[in-house]
């Protein structure tokens, strides 16, 4: 009887299962040798008095401060008692569905599209306040070189405005200031901006690079893409010089020079078929630099949240079930051993391993919000679901045995066999591997698909060894 190894390559839902790619890779993340587990979420904070929209962290010297925001308030996370303390300006804020945060020196600056830009000095403030009387009301904010830059300004949705150089308090243009504004006439509304040595302005139907050139114009605006723009503002996420985003035909990345598709013939059709496009405002995105991932959270057609996960080094995708309402990158202050008491009655009952970065402080965490609480993706392995493409010989064959190839674990396996490619695909009941890591199957057909659910405290799933033999006939 022939034995062959089925290795788990790319998940390509836009392609047919007859083409050889995985037909499912859920609750896993792509790694070089296969797939690693997607951690489950763990509650970090106590409940706020309203549902949370996002999370952000600022850091100066050894002080790391985590903030969260609801529709009308900004909160600061207190590591001593897990409370979310209201640090909004007096009177709180006009109701919003969108918050964007920026750290500029010791300032944390927040934009919500309804109020003037807000600021909080990390080592001295007790409450947020208006950044300055001349500061704009803006939906988006970033830093380009030594300037604070905002976009989608009040009654001017196609406008970009920037502060004076190294002076976020000065938003008044004139002979003594480099502050100014720029209206971009041919791309629709500003959907977001990312920064660094240069800025990238995302509009509905174009992408524009913002480059500092000095007096008298200060910034030069060059269109790097026409017709390709940003479809969902909250899909924009930046890592280094690369900005990832969703356009109206799929997922892209731009480095400020070129705009490159990353989802074409891979996940674009899957996303648009699976996503509830009427709720794109509920989309969120984050970067996990530790695992080289960009992650998008979106509402699916069933009304629940899903994750779409992209490894930019491997250029491979996976997906996940989400319990979070929103995702974001964040960091928190360190927790002492004595401080662990607020998380659990004993070390043994902690939901997060003591080896996790969460306890170190100042370290990046993939975080999010679930209703009124901050959560982190630092829990146990989520239940994974990995399914092969069609395998088998040209004629009838029988699969008799499978051996999961799983680092530090095993798995349960089910099989779906059929005679014709147009028959319904129905998987058998899952069979757990024996202590010898053997799964008996006995399933006959011309086309076979295998489904693996890894078990144990597994680290990486590579594939399956399968015993398959021809049964003759046509």
Tab-separated table of C-alpha atoms in Angstrom:
chain	number	residue	atom	x	y	z
A	1	UNK	CA	0.000	0.000	0.000
A	2	UNK	CA	1.361	3.414	-0.990
A	3	UNK	CA	1.972	6.031	1.665
A	4	UNK	CA	2.286	9.660	0.706
A	5	UNK	CA	2.822	12.838	2.663
A	6	UNK	CA	0.279	15.580	2.146
A	7	UNK	CA	2.011	18.827	3.114
A	8	UNK	CA	-0.059	21.845	4.004
A	9	UNK	CA	0.783	24.554	1.514
A	10	UNK	CA	-1.153	27.717	0.656
A	11	UNK	CA	-4.762	28.315	1.493
A	12	UNK	CA	-6.293	29.681	-1.721
A	13	UNK	CA	-10.073	29.942	-1.351
A	14	UNK	CA	-10.361	31.812	-4.670
A	15	UNK	CA	-9.195	28.663	-6.478
A	16	UNK	CA	-10.856	25.307	-6.983
A	17	UNK	CA	-10.140	22.447	-4.616
A	18	UNK	CA	-9.110	20.496	-7.709
A	19	UNK	CA	-6.093	22.814	-8.107
A	20	UNK	CA	-4.099	21.418	-5.180
A	21	UNK	CA	-4.238	24.224	-2.585
A	22	UNK	CA	-5.734	23.936	0.889
A	23	UNK	CA	-9.484	24.502	0.955
A	24	UNK	CA	-9.491	25.634	4.598
A	25	UNK	CA	-6.931	27.045	7.047
A	26	UNK	CA	-8.942	28.390	9.979
A	27	UNK	CA	-7.720	29.542	13.389
A	28	UNK	CA	-4.111	29.121	12.327
A	29	UNK	CA	-1.347	31.452	11.161
A	30	UNK	CA	1.013	30.749	8.232
A	31	UNK	CA	4.605	29.840	9.131
A	32	UNK	CA	7.484	28.541	7.048
A	33	UNK	CA	6.878	24.838	7.682
A	34	UNK	CA	3.072	24.889	7.693
A	35	UNK	CA	0.731	26.552	10.176
A	36	UNK	CA	0.956	27.573	13.827
A	37	UNK	CA	-1.984	28.012	16.218
A	38	UNK	CA	-3.931	31.246	16.512
A	39	UNK	CA	-4.136	32.006	20.253
A	40	UNK	CA	-7.516	32.572	21.838
A	41	UNK	CA	-8.314	35.825	23.608
A	42	UNK	CA	-7.859	36.554	27.303
A	43	UNK	CA	-9.538	39.385	29.189
A	44	UNK	CA	-7.047	42.042	30.256
A	45	UNK	CA	-9.172	44.823	31.720
A	46	UNK	CA	-12.268	45.155	33.802
A	47	UNK	CA	-15.358	46.503	32.087
A	48	UNK	CA	-15.737	50.084	30.959
A	49	UNK	CA	-19.134	51.759	31.174
A	50	UNK	CA	-19.635	51.508	27.373
A	51	UNK	CA	-18.632	49.287	24.479
A	52	UNK	CA	-15.067	49.928	23.306
A	53	UNK	CA	-14.045	50.838	19.764
A	54	UNK	CA	-10.258	50.584	19.838
A	55	UNK	CA	-7.059	50.276	21.886
A	56	UNK	CA	-3.801	52.258	21.714
A	57	UNK	CA	-0.550	52.400	23.703
A	58	UNK	CA	1.919	55.212	24.208
A	59	UNK	CA	5.419	54.852	25.652
A	60	UNK	CA	7.996	57.307	26.956
A	61	UNK	CA	11.155	56.212	28.772
A	62	UNK	CA	10.027	53.173	30.781
A	63	UNK	CA	6.432	54.328	31.072
A	64	UNK	CA	3.909	52.472	28.913
A	65	UNK	CA	0.302	53.608	29.013
A	66	UNK	CA	-2.610	51.806	27.372
A	67	UNK	CA	-5.724	53.679	26.295
A	68	UNK	CA	-9.098	52.527	25.009
A	69	UNK	CA	-11.953	54.535	23.523
A	70	UNK	CA	-15.717	54.211	23.307
A	71	UNK	CA	-18.098	56.288	21.219
A	72	UNK	CA	-17.935	59.195	23.708
A	73	UNK	CA	-14.999	58.573	26.064
A	74	UNK	CA	-11.276	57.797	26.266
A	75	UNK	CA	-10.098	55.506	29.066
A	76	UNK	CA	-6.686	54.736	30.587
A	77	UNK	CA	-5.923	51.199	31.702
A	78	UNK	CA	-4.811	50.955	35.327
A	79	UNK	CA	-2.524	47.920	35.768
A	80	UNK	CA	-2.902	48.049	39.557
A	81	UNK	CA	-6.601	47.199	39.599
A	82	UNK	CA	-7.473	46.517	35.895
A	83	UNK	CA	-9.912	49.427	35.841
A	84	UNK	CA	-10.508	51.569	32.777
A	85	UNK	CA	-10.447	55.104	34.131
A	86	UNK	CA	-12.206	57.851	32.197
A	87	UNK	CA	-9.551	60.372	31.087
A	88	UNK	CA	-11.726	62.192	28.547
A	89	UNK	CA	-11.778	65.949	28.408
A	90	UNK	CA	-14.398	67.551	30.646
A	91	UNK	CA	-17.822	66.749	29.235
A	92	UNK	CA	-16.580	63.787	27.181
A	93	UNK	CA	-17.045	63.749	23.375
A	94	UNK	CA	-19.536	63.938	20.558
A	95	UNK	CA	-20.615	60.421	19.597
A	96	UNK	CA	-18.281	58.840	17.037
A	97	UNK	CA	-17.666	55.449	15.435
A	98	UNK	CA	-14.014	56.124	14.702
A	99	UNK	CA	-10.932	56.951	16.796
A	100	UNK	CA	-7.363	57.268	15.528
A	101	UNK	CA	-4.379	57.749	17.852
A	102	UNK	CA	-0.819	58.982	17.342
A	103	UNK	CA	2.170	59.341	19.620
A	104	UNK	CA	4.222	62.471	18.860
A	105	UNK	CA	7.034	62.876	21.386
A	106	UNK	CA	5.482	62.725	24.828
A	107	UNK	CA	2.024	63.540	23.453
A	108	UNK	CA	-0.715	61.085	22.594
A	109	UNK	CA	-2.971	62.796	20.047
A	110	UNK	CA	-6.444	61.474	19.201
A	111	UNK	CA	-8.798	62.190	16.293
A	112	UNK	CA	-12.469	61.247	16.101
A	113	UNK	CA	-13.874	63.387	13.272
A	114	UNK	CA	-16.249	65.161	15.661
A	115	UNK	CA	-14.087	67.134	18.109
A	116	UNK	CA	-10.847	69.095	17.816
A	117	UNK	CA	-7.742	66.940	17.996
A	118	UNK	CA	-7.215	65.782	21.572
A	119	UNK	CA	-3.912	65.496	23.430
A	120	UNK	CA	-2.562	63.791	26.558
A	121	UNK	CA	0.999	64.235	27.869
A	122	UNK	CA	2.141	60.783	28.922
A	123	UNK	CA	4.191	61.703	31.955
A	124	UNK	CA	1.991	64.460	33.381
A	125	UNK	CA	-1.604	64.664	32.093
A	126	UNK	CA	-4.602	63.425	34.038
A	127	UNK	CA	-7.182	64.145	31.324
A	128	UNK	CA	-7.236	64.638	27.567
A	129	UNK	CA	-7.855	68.188	26.324
A	130	UNK	CA	-8.098	70.071	23.034
A	131	UNK	CA	-4.680	70.019	21.415
A	132	UNK	CA	-4.953	73.708	20.568
A	133	UNK	CA	-7.656	76.212	19.733
A	134	UNK	CA	-6.399	76.256	16.131
A	135	UNK	CA	-6.211	72.463	15.821
A	136	UNK	CA	-8.584	70.966	13.239
A	137	UNK	CA	-11.488	68.591	13.593
A	138	UNK	CA	-10.194	65.586	11.644
A	139	UNK	CA	-10.955	61.907	11.140
A	140	UNK	CA	-7.376	60.727	10.588
A	141	UNK	CA	-3.960	61.542	11.997
A	142	UNK	CA	-0.332	60.531	11.503
A	143	UNK	CA	3.195	61.976	11.652
A	144	UNK	CA	5.233	62.770	8.532
A	145	UNK	CA	8.824	63.583	9.402
A	146	UNK	CA	8.509	66.309	12.082
A	147	UNK	CA	4.923	67.287	11.357
A	148	UNK	CA	1.584	66.155	12.764
A	149	UNK	CA	-0.649	65.532	9.733
A	150	UNK	CA	-4.423	65.191	9.764
A	151	UNK	CA	-6.891	64.264	7.035
A	152	UNK	CA	-10.607	64.534	6.198
A	153	UNK	CA	-11.044	67.882	7.882
A	154	UNK	CA	-14.485	68.934	9.150
A	155	UNK	CA	-16.377	70.321	6.112
A	156	UNK	CA	-13.470	69.490	3.769
A	157	UNK	CA	-13.370	65.687	3.419
A	158	UNK	CA	-10.680	65.875	0.690
A	159	UNK	CA	-8.384	68.125	2.756
A	160	UNK	CA	-5.063	67.366	4.456
A	161	UNK	CA	-3.758	69.758	7.133
A	162	UNK	CA	-0.430	69.773	8.973
A	163	UNK	CA	1.064	71.500	11.981
A	164	UNK	CA	4.188	73.649	12.115
A	165	UNK	CA	7.455	71.706	12.128
A	166	UNK	CA	8.021	70.073	15.533
A	167	UNK	CA	5.131	72.090	16.946
A	168	UNK	CA	1.835	70.180	17.162
A	169	UNK	CA	0.242	73.211	18.868
A	170	UNK	CA	0.613	75.490	15.825
A	171	UNK	CA	-1.952	74.960	13.048
A	172	UNK	CA	-2.062	78.553	11.759
A	173	UNK	CA	-0.311	79.137	8.439
A	174	UNK	CA	1.683	82.303	7.918
A	175	UNK	CA	5.150	83.726	7.417
A	176	UNK	CA	6.414	82.325	10.706
A	177	UNK	CA	4.935	78.823	10.380
A	178	UNK	CA	5.190	75.826	8.075
A	179	UNK	CA	1.629	74.808	8.922
A	180	UNK	CA	-0.716	74.670	5.926
A	181	UNK	CA	-3.487	72.723	4.180
A	182	UNK	CA	-3.863	70.938	0.843
A	183	UNK	CA	-7.104	70.008	-0.903
A	184	UNK	CA	-6.821	66.982	-3.222
A	185	UNK	CA	-9.467	67.511	-5.910
A	186	UNK	CA	-9.674	64.289	-7.896
A	187	UNK	CA	-9.815	61.265	-5.580
A	188	UNK	CA	-12.907	61.653	-3.441
A	189	UNK	CA	-12.844	61.757	0.359
A	190	UNK	CA	-9.679	61.098	2.367
A	191	UNK	CA	-10.013	57.567	3.759
A	192	UNK	CA	-6.846	57.507	5.839
A	193	UNK	CA	-3.202	58.570	6.025
A	194	UNK	CA	0.020	56.817	6.998
A	195	UNK	CA	3.324	58.487	7.811
A	196	UNK	CA	7.056	58.240	8.263
A	197	UNK	CA	9.682	59.844	6.018
A	198	UNK	CA	6.817	60.546	3.616
A	199	UNK	CA	3.049	60.403	3.927
A	200	UNK	CA	0.551	58.341	1.974
A	201	UNK	CA	-2.929	59.794	1.601
A	202	UNK	CA	-5.604	57.229	0.782
A	203	UNK	CA	-8.639	58.569	-1.021
A	204	UNK	CA	-11.661	56.727	-2.374
A	205	UNK	CA	-10.328	56.570	-5.940
A	206	UNK	CA	-6.627	57.424	-5.737
A	207	UNK	CA	-3.503	57.220	-3.588
A	208	UNK	CA	-1.254	60.253	-3.157
A	209	UNK	CA	2.302	60.497	-1.794
A	210	UNK	CA	3.051	63.489	0.438
A	211	UNK	CA	6.754	64.484	0.332
A	212	UNK	CA	8.434	67.287	2.285
A	213	UNK	CA	10.232	69.766	-0.022
A	214	UNK	CA	10.699	72.806	2.221
A	215	UNK	CA	9.695	76.436	1.728
A	216	UNK	CA	7.586	77.854	0.198
A	217	UNK	CA	5.216	74.919	-0.524
A	218	UNK	CA	6.558	72.641	2.251
A	219	UNK	CA	4.905	69.475	0.883
A	220	UNK	CA	4.590	68.105	-2.638
A	221	UNK	CA	1.632	65.841	-3.451
A	222	UNK	CA	2.097	63.209	-6.197
A	223	UNK	CA	-0.599	60.770	-7.280
A	224	UNK	CA	0.881	57.261	-7.358
A	225	UNK	CA	-2.358	55.469	-8.208
A	226	UNK	CA	-5.508	56.453	-10.029
A	227	UNK	CA	-8.670	54.325	-9.878
A	228	UNK	CA	-7.166	52.183	-7.103
A	229	UNK	CA	-8.138	53.774	-3.806
A	230	UNK	CA	-9.254	52.704	-0.350
A	231	UNK	CA	-12.652	51.035	0.037
A	232	UNK	CA	-12.738	50.835	3.855
A	233	UNK	CA	-10.900	53.395	6.040
A	234	UNK	CA	-10.339	50.987	8.917
A	235	UNK	CA	-8.629	48.488	6.596
A	236	UNK	CA	-5.517	50.695	6.429
A	237	UNK	CA	-2.622	49.492	8.561
A	238	UNK	CA	1.088	50.321	8.367
A	239	UNK	CA	4.296	48.489	9.185
A	240	UNK	CA	7.596	50.147	8.278
A	241	UNK	CA	7.283	51.755	4.857
A	242	UNK	CA	4.502	49.392	3.789
A	243	UNK	CA	0.831	50.290	4.102
A	244	UNK	CA	-1.767	47.566	3.595
A	245	UNK	CA	-5.375	48.320	2.637
A	246	UNK	CA	-8.584	47.103	1.006
A	247	UNK	CA	-9.574	48.589	-2.344
A	248	UNK	CA	-12.879	47.989	-4.107
A	249	UNK	CA	-11.379	45.006	-5.954
A	250	UNK	CA	-9.219	43.433	-3.253
A	251	UNK	CA	-6.261	43.752	-0.890
A	252	UNK	CA	-3.129	45.739	-1.728
A	253	UNK	CA	0.131	46.994	-0.254
A	254	UNK	CA	1.949	50.196	-1.156
A	255	UNK	CA	5.431	51.419	-0.247
A	256	UNK	CA	4.790	54.927	-1.526
A	257	UNK	CA	6.225	54.106	-4.935
A	258	UNK	CA	4.137	51.213	-6.250
A	259	UNK	CA	0.761	49.680	-5.427
A	260	UNK	CA	0.887	45.863	-5.419
A	261	UNK	CA	-2.020	43.394	-5.182
A	262	UNK	CA	-1.649	40.767	-2.455
A	263	UNK	CA	-5.056	39.066	-2.558
A	264	UNK	CA	-5.659	38.577	-6.290
A	265	UNK	CA	-6.598	34.951	-7.134
A	266	UNK	CA	-5.986	34.118	-3.482
A	267	UNK	CA	-8.589	35.642	-1.128
A	268	UNK	CA	-10.196	38.654	-2.835
A	269	UNK	CA	-13.283	36.868	-4.177
A	270	UNK	CA	-13.596	34.916	-0.942
A	271	UNK	CA	-13.614	38.141	1.086
A	272	UNK	CA	-16.209	39.933	-1.011
A	273	UNK	CA	-18.435	36.837	-1.031
A	274	UNK	CA	-18.062	36.293	2.721
A	275	UNK	CA	-18.060	39.857	4.106
A	276	UNK	CA	-21.102	41.889	5.055
A	277	UNK	CA	-20.271	44.867	2.848
A	278	UNK	CA	-22.888	47.040	4.541
A	279	UNK	CA	-20.838	46.920	7.767
A	280	UNK	CA	-17.371	47.861	6.533
A	281	UNK	CA	-17.312	50.629	9.150
A	282	UNK	CA	-16.984	47.795	11.654
A	283	UNK	CA	-13.790	46.574	10.015
A	284	UNK	CA	-10.510	46.889	11.942
A	285	UNK	CA	-6.906	45.971	11.262
A	286	UNK	CA	-3.664	45.371	13.125
A	287	UNK	CA	-0.077	44.279	12.609
A	288	UNK	CA	1.572	41.466	14.553
A	289	UNK	CA	5.293	42.134	13.883
A	290	UNK	CA	6.378	39.158	15.989
A	291	UNK	CA	4.703	36.728	13.559
A	292	UNK	CA	4.995	39.019	10.487
A	293	UNK	CA	1.225	39.236	10.137
A	294	UNK	CA	-1.341	41.743	8.978
A	295	UNK	CA	-4.783	40.889	10.341
A	296	UNK	CA	-8.148	42.254	9.280
A	297	UNK	CA	-11.320	41.781	11.332
A	298	UNK	CA	-14.671	42.105	9.554
A	299	UNK	CA	-18.330	41.232	9.915
A	300	UNK	CA	-19.281	38.197	7.836
A	301	UNK	CA	-22.610	37.392	6.209
A	302	UNK	CA	-23.673	35.436	9.292
A	303	UNK	CA	-23.394	38.565	11.423
A	304	UNK	CA	-20.366	37.386	13.401
A	305	UNK	CA	-16.738	38.517	13.182
A	306	UNK	CA	-14.049	36.808	11.120
A	307	UNK	CA	-10.303	37.368	10.784
A	308	UNK	CA	-8.347	37.417	7.538
A	309	UNK	CA	-4.636	36.860	8.212
A	310	UNK	CA	-1.702	37.624	5.871
A	311	UNK	CA	1.964	36.724	6.426
A	312	UNK	CA	3.822	39.363	4.410
A	313	UNK	CA	7.125	37.448	4.435
A	314	UNK	CA	5.625	34.211	3.114
A	315	UNK	CA	2.862	35.958	1.136
A	316	UNK	CA	0.418	33.376	2.464
A	317	UNK	CA	-3.041	33.679	4.016
A	318	UNK	CA	-5.226	32.037	6.632
A	319	UNK	CA	-8.420	32.964	8.438
A	320	UNK	CA	-9.900	32.810	11.909
A	321	UNK	CA	-13.045	33.058	13.976
A	322	UNK	CA	-13.095	36.260	16.025
A	323	UNK	CA	-14.643	36.893	19.403
A	324	UNK	CA	-13.277	40.446	19.337
A	325	UNK	CA	-15.333	43.395	18.125
A	326	UNK	CA	-12.178	45.284	17.100
A	327	UNK	CA	-8.489	44.424	16.879
A	328	UNK	CA	-5.455	46.645	17.374
A	329	UNK	CA	-1.791	46.515	18.263
A	330	UNK	CA	-0.979	47.620	21.806
A	331	UNK	CA	1.449	47.316	24.713
A	332	UNK	CA	0.968	47.591	28.441
A	333	UNK	CA	3.053	48.392	31.483
A	334	UNK	CA	4.841	45.512	33.175
A	335	UNK	CA	3.109	43.410	35.818
A	336	UNK	CA	4.976	42.369	38.953
A	337	UNK	CA	4.479	38.969	40.556
A	338	UNK	CA	2.525	40.710	43.298
A	339	UNK	CA	0.426	42.417	40.641
A	340	UNK	CA	-0.618	39.048	39.228
A	341	UNK	CA	-3.106	38.820	42.093
A	342	UNK	CA	-5.492	41.134	40.240
A	343	UNK	CA	-5.554	38.739	37.271
A	344	UNK	CA	-6.116	35.475	39.104
A	345	UNK	CA	-6.334	33.918	42.532
A	346	UNK	CA	-3.280	31.756	41.745
A	347	UNK	CA	-0.489	31.537	39.184
A	348	UNK	CA	-1.697	28.074	38.169
A	349	UNK	CA	-5.093	29.411	37.114
A	350	UNK	CA	-3.775	32.187	34.866
A	351	UNK	CA	-5.238	32.073	31.351
A	352	UNK	CA	-1.974	33.390	29.871
A	353	UNK	CA	1.378	31.631	30.168
A	354	UNK	CA	3.970	33.300	32.387
A	355	UNK	CA	6.292	33.153	29.360
A	356	UNK	CA	4.024	35.554	27.470
A	357	UNK	CA	5.208	39.023	26.454
A	358	UNK	CA	2.186	40.455	28.251
A	359	UNK	CA	3.927	40.298	31.632
A	360	UNK	CA	7.188	41.919	30.447
A	361	UNK	CA	5.707	45.351	29.884
A	362	UNK	CA	6.304	47.657	26.946
A	363	UNK	CA	6.201	44.697	24.568
A	364	UNK	CA	3.914	44.506	21.565
A	365	UNK	CA	0.648	42.618	21.981
A	366	UNK	CA	-2.037	41.730	19.490
A	367	UNK	CA	-5.023	43.094	21.367
A	368	UNK	CA	-8.628	44.018	20.830
A	369	UNK	CA	-11.938	44.764	22.441
A	370	UNK	CA	-14.787	42.484	23.385
A	371	UNK	CA	-17.798	44.548	24.325
A	372	UNK	CA	-16.633	46.671	27.286
A	373	UNK	CA	-13.248	45.019	27.927
A	374	UNK	CA	-9.724	45.008	26.502
A	375	UNK	CA	-8.520	41.538	25.526
A	376	UNK	CA	-5.246	40.132	24.259
A	377	UNK	CA	-4.528	37.236	21.901
A	378	UNK	CA	-2.387	35.401	24.460
A	379	UNK	CA	-4.586	32.473	25.473
A	380	UNK	CA	-4.646	28.780	24.634
A	381	UNK	CA	-4.715	27.478	21.064
A	382	UNK	CA	-7.932	28.135	19.202
A	383	UNK	CA	-9.596	25.081	17.657
A	384	UNK	CA	-8.016	24.791	14.214
A	385	UNK	CA	-9.578	23.458	11.008
A	386	UNK	CA	-7.300	22.528	8.092
A	387	UNK	CA	-8.646	20.874	4.940
A	388	UNK	CA	-6.776	19.552	1.959
A	389	UNK	CA	-7.553	19.886	-1.706
A	390	UNK	CA	-8.767	16.819	-3.602
A	391	UNK	CA	-6.298	13.968	-3.550
A	392	UNK	CA	-6.378	10.489	-5.043
A	393	UNK	CA	-5.508	8.519	-8.162
A	394	UNK	CA	-7.143	8.881	-11.589
A	395	UNK	CA	-9.474	6.000	-10.771
A	396	UNK	CA	-11.185	4.692	-7.650
A	397	UNK	CA	-9.025	4.571	-4.540
A	398	UNK	CA	-9.374	3.876	-0.859
A	399	UNK	CA	-7.881	5.889	1.978
A	400	UNK	CA	-7.241	3.531	4.866
A	401	UNK	CA	-5.010	5.378	7.268
A	402	UNK	CA	-3.780	8.874	8.154
A	403	UNK	CA	-1.015	10.016	10.483
A	404	UNK	CA	-1.095	13.698	11.508
A	405	UNK	CA	2.298	15.388	11.225
A	406	UNK	CA	2.020	17.817	14.134
A	407	UNK	CA	4.863	19.206	16.230
A	408	UNK	CA	4.182	18.616	19.951
A	409	UNK	CA	0.717	17.260	19.291
A	410	UNK	CA	-1.503	15.000	17.230
A	411	UNK	CA	-4.991	15.404	15.831
A	412	UNK	CA	-8.344	14.056	14.769
A	413	UNK	CA	-9.106	13.408	11.107
A	414	UNK	CA	-12.228	13.113	8.980
A	415	UNK	CA	-12.535	12.367	5.283
A	416	UNK	CA	-14.907	13.316	2.463
A	417	UNK	CA	-14.858	11.005	-0.578
A	418	UNK	CA	-16.930	11.260	-3.743
A	419	UNK	CA	-17.087	9.774	-7.223
A	420	UNK	CA	-17.715	12.968	-9.178
A	421	UNK	CA	-16.318	16.470	-8.745
A	422	UNK	CA	-19.840	17.939	-8.721
A	423	UNK	CA	-21.074	15.842	-5.769
A	424	UNK	CA	-21.670	17.426	-2.376
A	425	UNK	CA	-18.669	17.297	-0.071
A	426	UNK	CA	-19.627	15.675	3.242
A	427	UNK	CA	-17.033	14.848	5.865
A	428	UNK	CA	-17.261	11.751	8.036
A	429	UNK	CA	-17.205	11.898	11.814
A	430	UNK	CA	-13.772	12.839	13.113
A	431	UNK	CA	-11.546	10.024	14.393
A	432	UNK	CA	-8.918	10.846	16.979
A	433	UNK	CA	-5.413	9.518	16.471
A	434	UNK	CA	-4.370	6.573	18.613
A	435	UNK	CA	-1.410	6.604	20.977
A	436	UNK	CA	0.624	5.421	17.949
A	437	UNK	CA	-0.621	8.492	16.023
A	438	UNK	CA	-2.706	6.355	13.630
A	439	UNK	CA	-6.185	7.274	12.336
A	440	UNK	CA	-8.085	4.417	10.600
A	441	UNK	CA	-10.417	5.712	7.856
A	442	UNK	CA	-11.440	3.296	5.037
A	443	UNK	CA	-13.130	5.649	2.560
A	444	UNK	CA	-13.597	4.912	-1.173
A	445	UNK	CA	-13.930	7.354	-4.076
A	446	UNK	CA	-12.153	9.110	-6.908
A	447	UNK	CA	-11.801	12.384	-5.013
A	448	UNK	CA	-10.839	12.621	-1.342
A	449	UNK	CA	-10.468	15.560	1.007
A	450	UNK	CA	-9.057	15.289	4.502
A	451	UNK	CA	-9.864	17.516	7.462
A	452	UNK	CA	-7.445	17.789	10.378
A	453	UNK	CA	-8.120	19.277	13.794
A	454	UNK	CA	-4.797	19.399	15.690
A	455	UNK	CA	-4.939	18.382	19.355
A	456	UNK	CA	-2.721	18.849	22.373
A	457	UNK	CA	-0.493	21.830	23.087
A	458	UNK	CA	0.687	21.764	19.492
A	459	UNK	CA	3.169	24.195	17.952
A	460	UNK	CA	3.177	23.591	14.193
A	461	UNK	CA	1.115	21.437	11.858
A	462	UNK	CA	3.007	20.303	8.769
A	463	UNK	CA	0.638	17.870	7.046
A	464	UNK	CA	-0.500	14.241	7.094
A	465	UNK	CA	0.945	10.920	6.005
A	466	UNK	CA	-1.806	9.057	4.162
A	467	UNK	CA	-2.054	5.419	3.074
A	468	UNK	CA	-4.035	5.274	-0.184
A	469	UNK	CA	-4.449	2.444	-2.671
A	470	UNK	CA	-6.159	1.949	-6.014
A	471	UNK	CA	-9.298	-0.213	-5.921
A	472	UNK	CA	-9.578	-0.682	-9.661
A	473	UNK	CA	-12.730	-0.056	-11.702
A	474	UNK	CA	-13.743	3.181	-13.354
